[in-house]
Tab-separated table of C-alpha atoms in Angstrom:
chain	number	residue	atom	x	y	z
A	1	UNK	CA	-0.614	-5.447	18.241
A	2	UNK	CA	-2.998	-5.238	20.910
A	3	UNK	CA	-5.833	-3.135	18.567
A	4	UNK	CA	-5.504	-5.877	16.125
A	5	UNK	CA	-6.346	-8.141	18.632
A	6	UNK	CA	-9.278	-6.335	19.800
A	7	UNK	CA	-10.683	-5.673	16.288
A	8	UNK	CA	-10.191	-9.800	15.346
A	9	UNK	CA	-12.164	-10.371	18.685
A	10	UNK	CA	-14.710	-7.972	17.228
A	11	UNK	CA	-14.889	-9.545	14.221
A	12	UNK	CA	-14.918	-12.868	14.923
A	13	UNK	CA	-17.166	-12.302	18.101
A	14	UNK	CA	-19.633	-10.773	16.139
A	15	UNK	CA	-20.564	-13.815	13.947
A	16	UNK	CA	-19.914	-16.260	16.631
A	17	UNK	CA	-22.421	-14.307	18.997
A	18	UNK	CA	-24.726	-14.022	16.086
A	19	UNK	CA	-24.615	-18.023	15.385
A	20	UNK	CA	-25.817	-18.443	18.815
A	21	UNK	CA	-28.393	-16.111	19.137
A	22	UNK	CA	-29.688	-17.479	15.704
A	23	UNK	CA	-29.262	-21.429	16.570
A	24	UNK	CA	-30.571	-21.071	20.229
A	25	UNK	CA	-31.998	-17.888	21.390
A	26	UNK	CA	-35.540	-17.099	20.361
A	27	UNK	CA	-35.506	-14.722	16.876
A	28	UNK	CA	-38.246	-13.717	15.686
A	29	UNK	CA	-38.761	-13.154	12.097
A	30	UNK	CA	-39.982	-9.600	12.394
A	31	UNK	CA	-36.368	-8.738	14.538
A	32	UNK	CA	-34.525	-11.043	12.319
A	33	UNK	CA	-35.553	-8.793	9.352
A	34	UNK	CA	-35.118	-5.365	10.683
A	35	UNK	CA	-31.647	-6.486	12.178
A	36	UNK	CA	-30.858	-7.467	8.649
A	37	UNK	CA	-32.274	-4.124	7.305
A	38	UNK	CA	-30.232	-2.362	9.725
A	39	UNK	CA	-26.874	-3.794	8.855
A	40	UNK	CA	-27.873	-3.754	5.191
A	41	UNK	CA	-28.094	0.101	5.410
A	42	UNK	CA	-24.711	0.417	7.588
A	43	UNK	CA	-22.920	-1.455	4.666
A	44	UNK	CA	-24.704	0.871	2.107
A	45	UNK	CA	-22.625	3.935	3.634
A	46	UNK	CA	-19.518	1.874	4.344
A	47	UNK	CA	-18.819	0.896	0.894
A	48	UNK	CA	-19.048	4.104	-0.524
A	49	UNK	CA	-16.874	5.963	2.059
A	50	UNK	CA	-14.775	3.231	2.989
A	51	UNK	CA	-14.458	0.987	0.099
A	52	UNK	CA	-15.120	2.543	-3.361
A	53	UNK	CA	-14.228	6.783	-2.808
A	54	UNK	CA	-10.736	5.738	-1.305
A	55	UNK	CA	-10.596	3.602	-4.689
A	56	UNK	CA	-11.426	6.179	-7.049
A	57	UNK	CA	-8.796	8.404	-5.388
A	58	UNK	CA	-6.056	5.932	-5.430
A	59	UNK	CA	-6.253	4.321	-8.634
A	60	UNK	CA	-8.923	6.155	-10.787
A	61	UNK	CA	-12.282	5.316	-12.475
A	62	UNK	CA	-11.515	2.319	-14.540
A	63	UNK	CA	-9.428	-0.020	-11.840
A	64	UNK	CA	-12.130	0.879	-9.216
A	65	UNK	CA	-15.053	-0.364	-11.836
A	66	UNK	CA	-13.244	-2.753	-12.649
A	67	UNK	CA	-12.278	-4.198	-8.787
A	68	UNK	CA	-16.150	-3.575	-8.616
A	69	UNK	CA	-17.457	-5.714	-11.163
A	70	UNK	CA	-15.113	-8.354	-10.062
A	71	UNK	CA	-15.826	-8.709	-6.778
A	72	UNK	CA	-19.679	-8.290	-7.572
A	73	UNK	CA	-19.351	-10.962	-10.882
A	74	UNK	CA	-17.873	-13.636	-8.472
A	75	UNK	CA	-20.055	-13.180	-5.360
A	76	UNK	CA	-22.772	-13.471	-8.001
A	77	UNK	CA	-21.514	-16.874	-9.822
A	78	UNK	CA	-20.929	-18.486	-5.955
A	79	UNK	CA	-24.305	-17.160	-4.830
A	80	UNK	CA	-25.837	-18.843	-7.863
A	81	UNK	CA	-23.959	-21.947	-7.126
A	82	UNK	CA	-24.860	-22.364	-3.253
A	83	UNK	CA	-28.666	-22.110	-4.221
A	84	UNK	CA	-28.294	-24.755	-6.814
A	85	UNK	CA	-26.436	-26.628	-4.670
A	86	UNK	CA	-28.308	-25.944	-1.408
A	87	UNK	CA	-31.492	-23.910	-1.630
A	88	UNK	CA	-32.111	-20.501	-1.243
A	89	UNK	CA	-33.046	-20.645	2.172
A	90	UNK	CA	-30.558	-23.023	2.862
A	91	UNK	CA	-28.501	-19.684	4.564
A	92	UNK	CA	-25.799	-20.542	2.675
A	93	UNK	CA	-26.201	-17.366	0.843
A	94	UNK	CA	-25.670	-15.281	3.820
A	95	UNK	CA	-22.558	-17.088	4.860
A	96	UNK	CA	-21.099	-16.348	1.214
A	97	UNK	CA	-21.889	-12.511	1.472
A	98	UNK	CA	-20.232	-12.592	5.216
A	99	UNK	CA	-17.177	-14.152	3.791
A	100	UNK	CA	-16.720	-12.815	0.226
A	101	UNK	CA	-16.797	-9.411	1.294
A	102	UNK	CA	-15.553	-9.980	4.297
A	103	UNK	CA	-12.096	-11.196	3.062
A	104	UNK	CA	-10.636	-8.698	1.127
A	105	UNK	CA	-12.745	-6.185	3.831
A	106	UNK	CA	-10.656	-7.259	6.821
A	107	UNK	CA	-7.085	-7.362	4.258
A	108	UNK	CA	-7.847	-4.064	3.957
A	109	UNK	CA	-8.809	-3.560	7.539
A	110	UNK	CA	-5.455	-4.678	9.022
A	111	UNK	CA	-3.881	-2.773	6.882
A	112	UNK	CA	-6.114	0.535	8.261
A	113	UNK	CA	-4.867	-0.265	11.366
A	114	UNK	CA	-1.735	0.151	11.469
A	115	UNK	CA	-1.060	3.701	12.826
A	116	UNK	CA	-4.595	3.971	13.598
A	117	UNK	CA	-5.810	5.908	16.728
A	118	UNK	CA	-8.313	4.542	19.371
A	119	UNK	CA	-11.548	6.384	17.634
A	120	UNK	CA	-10.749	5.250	14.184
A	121	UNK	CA	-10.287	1.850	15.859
A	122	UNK	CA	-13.694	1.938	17.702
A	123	UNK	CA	-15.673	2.886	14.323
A	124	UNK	CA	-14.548	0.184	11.849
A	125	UNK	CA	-14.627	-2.343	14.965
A	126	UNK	CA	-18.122	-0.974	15.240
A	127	UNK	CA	-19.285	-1.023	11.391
A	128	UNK	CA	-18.037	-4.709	10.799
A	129	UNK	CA	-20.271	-5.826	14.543
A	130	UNK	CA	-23.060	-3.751	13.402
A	131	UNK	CA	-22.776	-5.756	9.721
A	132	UNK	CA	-21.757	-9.210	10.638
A	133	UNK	CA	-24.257	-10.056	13.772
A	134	UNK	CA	-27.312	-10.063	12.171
A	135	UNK	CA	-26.352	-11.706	9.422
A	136	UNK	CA	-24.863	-14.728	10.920
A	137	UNK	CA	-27.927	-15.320	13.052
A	138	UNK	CA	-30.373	-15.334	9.922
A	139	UNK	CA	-28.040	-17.852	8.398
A	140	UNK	CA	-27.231	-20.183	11.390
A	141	UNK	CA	-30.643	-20.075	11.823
A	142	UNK	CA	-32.014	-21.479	8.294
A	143	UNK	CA	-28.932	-23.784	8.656
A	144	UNK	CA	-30.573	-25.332	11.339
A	145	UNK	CA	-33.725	-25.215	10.191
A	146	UNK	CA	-32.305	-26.960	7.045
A	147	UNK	CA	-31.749	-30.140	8.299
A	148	UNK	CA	-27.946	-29.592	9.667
A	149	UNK	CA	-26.728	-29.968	13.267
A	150	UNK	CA	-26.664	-27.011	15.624
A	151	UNK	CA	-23.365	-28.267	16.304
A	152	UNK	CA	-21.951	-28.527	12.521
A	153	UNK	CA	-23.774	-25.055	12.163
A	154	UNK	CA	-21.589	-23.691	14.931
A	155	UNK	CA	-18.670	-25.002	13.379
A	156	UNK	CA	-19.381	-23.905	10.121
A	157	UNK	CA	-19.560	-20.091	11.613
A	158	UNK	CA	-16.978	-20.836	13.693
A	159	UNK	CA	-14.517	-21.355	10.865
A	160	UNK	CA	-15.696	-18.593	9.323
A	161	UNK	CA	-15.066	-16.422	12.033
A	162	UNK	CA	-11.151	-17.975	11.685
A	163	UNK	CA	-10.883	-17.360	8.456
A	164	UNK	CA	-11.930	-13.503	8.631
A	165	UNK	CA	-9.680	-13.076	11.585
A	166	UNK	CA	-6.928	-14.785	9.688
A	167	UNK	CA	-7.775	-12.043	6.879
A	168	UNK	CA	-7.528	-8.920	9.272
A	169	UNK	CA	-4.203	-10.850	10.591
A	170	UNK	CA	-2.470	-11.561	6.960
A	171	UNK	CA	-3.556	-7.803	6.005
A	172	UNK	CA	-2.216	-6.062	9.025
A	173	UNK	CA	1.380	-8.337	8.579
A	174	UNK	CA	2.163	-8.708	5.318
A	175	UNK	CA	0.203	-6.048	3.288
A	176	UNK	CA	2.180	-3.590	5.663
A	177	UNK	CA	3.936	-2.006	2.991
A	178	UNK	CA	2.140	-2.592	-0.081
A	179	UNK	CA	0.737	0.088	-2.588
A	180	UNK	CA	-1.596	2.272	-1.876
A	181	UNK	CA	-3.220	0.831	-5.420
A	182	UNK	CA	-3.242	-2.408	-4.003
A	183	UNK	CA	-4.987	-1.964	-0.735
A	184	UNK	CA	-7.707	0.139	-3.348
A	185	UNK	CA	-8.270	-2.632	-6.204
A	186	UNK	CA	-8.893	-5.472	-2.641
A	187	UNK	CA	-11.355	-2.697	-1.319
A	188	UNK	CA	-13.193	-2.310	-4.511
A	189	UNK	CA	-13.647	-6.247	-4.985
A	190	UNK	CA	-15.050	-5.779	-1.228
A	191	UNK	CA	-16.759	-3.128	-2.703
A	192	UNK	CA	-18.718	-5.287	-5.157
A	193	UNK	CA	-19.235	-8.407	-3.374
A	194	UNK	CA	-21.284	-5.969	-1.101
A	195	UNK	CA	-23.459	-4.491	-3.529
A	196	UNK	CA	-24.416	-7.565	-4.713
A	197	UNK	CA	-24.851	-9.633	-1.457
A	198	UNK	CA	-27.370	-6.521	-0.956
A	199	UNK	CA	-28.925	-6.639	-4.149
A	200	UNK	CA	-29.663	-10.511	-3.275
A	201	UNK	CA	-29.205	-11.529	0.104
A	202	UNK	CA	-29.570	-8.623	2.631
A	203	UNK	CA	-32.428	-6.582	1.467
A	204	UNK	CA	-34.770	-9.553	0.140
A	205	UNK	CA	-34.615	-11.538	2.867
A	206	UNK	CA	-35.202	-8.184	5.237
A	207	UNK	CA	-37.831	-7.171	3.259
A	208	UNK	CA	-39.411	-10.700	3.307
A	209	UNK	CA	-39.405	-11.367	7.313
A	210	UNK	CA	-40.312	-7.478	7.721
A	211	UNK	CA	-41.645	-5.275	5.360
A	212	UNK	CA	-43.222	-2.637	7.907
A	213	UNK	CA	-40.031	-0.818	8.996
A	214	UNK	CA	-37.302	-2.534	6.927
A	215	UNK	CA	-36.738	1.176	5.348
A	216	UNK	CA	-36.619	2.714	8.507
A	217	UNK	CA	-34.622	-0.051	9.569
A	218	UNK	CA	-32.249	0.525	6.601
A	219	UNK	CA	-32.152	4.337	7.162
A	220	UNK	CA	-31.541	3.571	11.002
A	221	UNK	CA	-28.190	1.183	10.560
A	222	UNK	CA	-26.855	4.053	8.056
A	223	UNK	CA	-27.333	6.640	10.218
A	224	UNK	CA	-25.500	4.497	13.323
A	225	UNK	CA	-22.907	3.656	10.487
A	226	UNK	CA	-22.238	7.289	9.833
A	227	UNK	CA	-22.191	8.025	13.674
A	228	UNK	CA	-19.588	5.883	14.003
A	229	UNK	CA	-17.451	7.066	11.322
A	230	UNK	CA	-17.657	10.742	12.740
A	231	UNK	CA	-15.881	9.121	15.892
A	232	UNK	CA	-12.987	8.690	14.125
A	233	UNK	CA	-10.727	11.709	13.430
């Protein structure tokens, strides 16, 4: 009980800490981009290894392809919606990649917890913080630019930060149990929400505020990403 406790504080400390820095601290758009970079390229390892191998293993070729063009199709139809509906630099499309992969992510992260030692624990902890910071301060920030209170920003993150916790919470209770399929087919829709949020959200936008070192950047947060998943046993 108490490591799910500490990972939900990660989790949800990560975008809440991220919504401040974005809404009040001073970000620059160079740091903003290679911060984005760098969690872009610690999600490129993760959803291999973590997300879309343990798939294959579990439930073969076609369910994995097909849990990954789910969860890609729909982050794709919402991401479409939010700009028509709020702009593209409205941050809105940040805030969907944070939550639709970030959902069925932390289902599947309670889950992983359950019987999991203190390294294992440190290096997802560590992977979602490294993903989710940046990430929520681009997007509180062009919240606020767009026109909405740094309070109603705040909340908005805030919630979000609930809801994610909630996720790791509901995963680590009442998954406990379920088949191993299961767990797989949630981690591939993960799986594709993150390829696409990537494809359309992460790597742009880093590329856009820094274009200098947004590879190196990239290379950088998959190397920490892989670091982190040595730590664990």
């Amino acid at each position: 009980m108490m490591t799910l406790v500490v990972v939900v504080l990660v989790v949800s400390g990560a975008l809440l800490i991220g919504a401040l820095w974005g809404i009040y601290g001073s970000l620059s758009k160079p740091v903003e981009g290679f911060l984005i970079a760098l969690a872009g390229g610690a999600l490129l390892l993760s959803l291999v290894t973590e997300l879309i191998q343990p798939g294959v293993e579990r439930t073969g070729i076609w369910l994995t392809l097909g849990g990954v063009a789910g969860g890609a199709i729909v982050f794709t139809l919402i991401d479409q919606w939010i700009e028509r509906r709020f702009g593209d630099r409205s941050g809105g499309g940040l805030l969907a990649a944070v939550t639709l992969d970030g959902i069925p992510e932390n289902l599947a992260l309670g889950v992983a917890l359950i019987g999991a030692g203190a390294p294992e624990v440190a290096a997802l902890a560590g992977s979602i913080f490294l993903s989710n910071l940046p990430e929520a301060a681009g997007g509180a920030k062009e919240m606020a630019k767009g026109g909405r209170s740094k309070r109603a920003v705040l909340g908005i993150w805030a919630a979000t930060a609930a809801i994610l916790s909630a996720a790791a919470i509901i995963g680590n209770f009442a998954l406990e149990g379920a088949p191993r399929a299961t767990i797989a087919v949630i981690q591939c829709f993960a799986a594709g929400a993150v390829v696409a949020s990537l494809a359309t959200e992460v790597f742009p936008k880093a590329y856009r505020e820094e274009h200098n070192w947004a590879g190196l950047a990239t290379a950088l947060g998959l190397m920490l990403a892989l670091l982190l998943g040595e730590l664990a046993p």
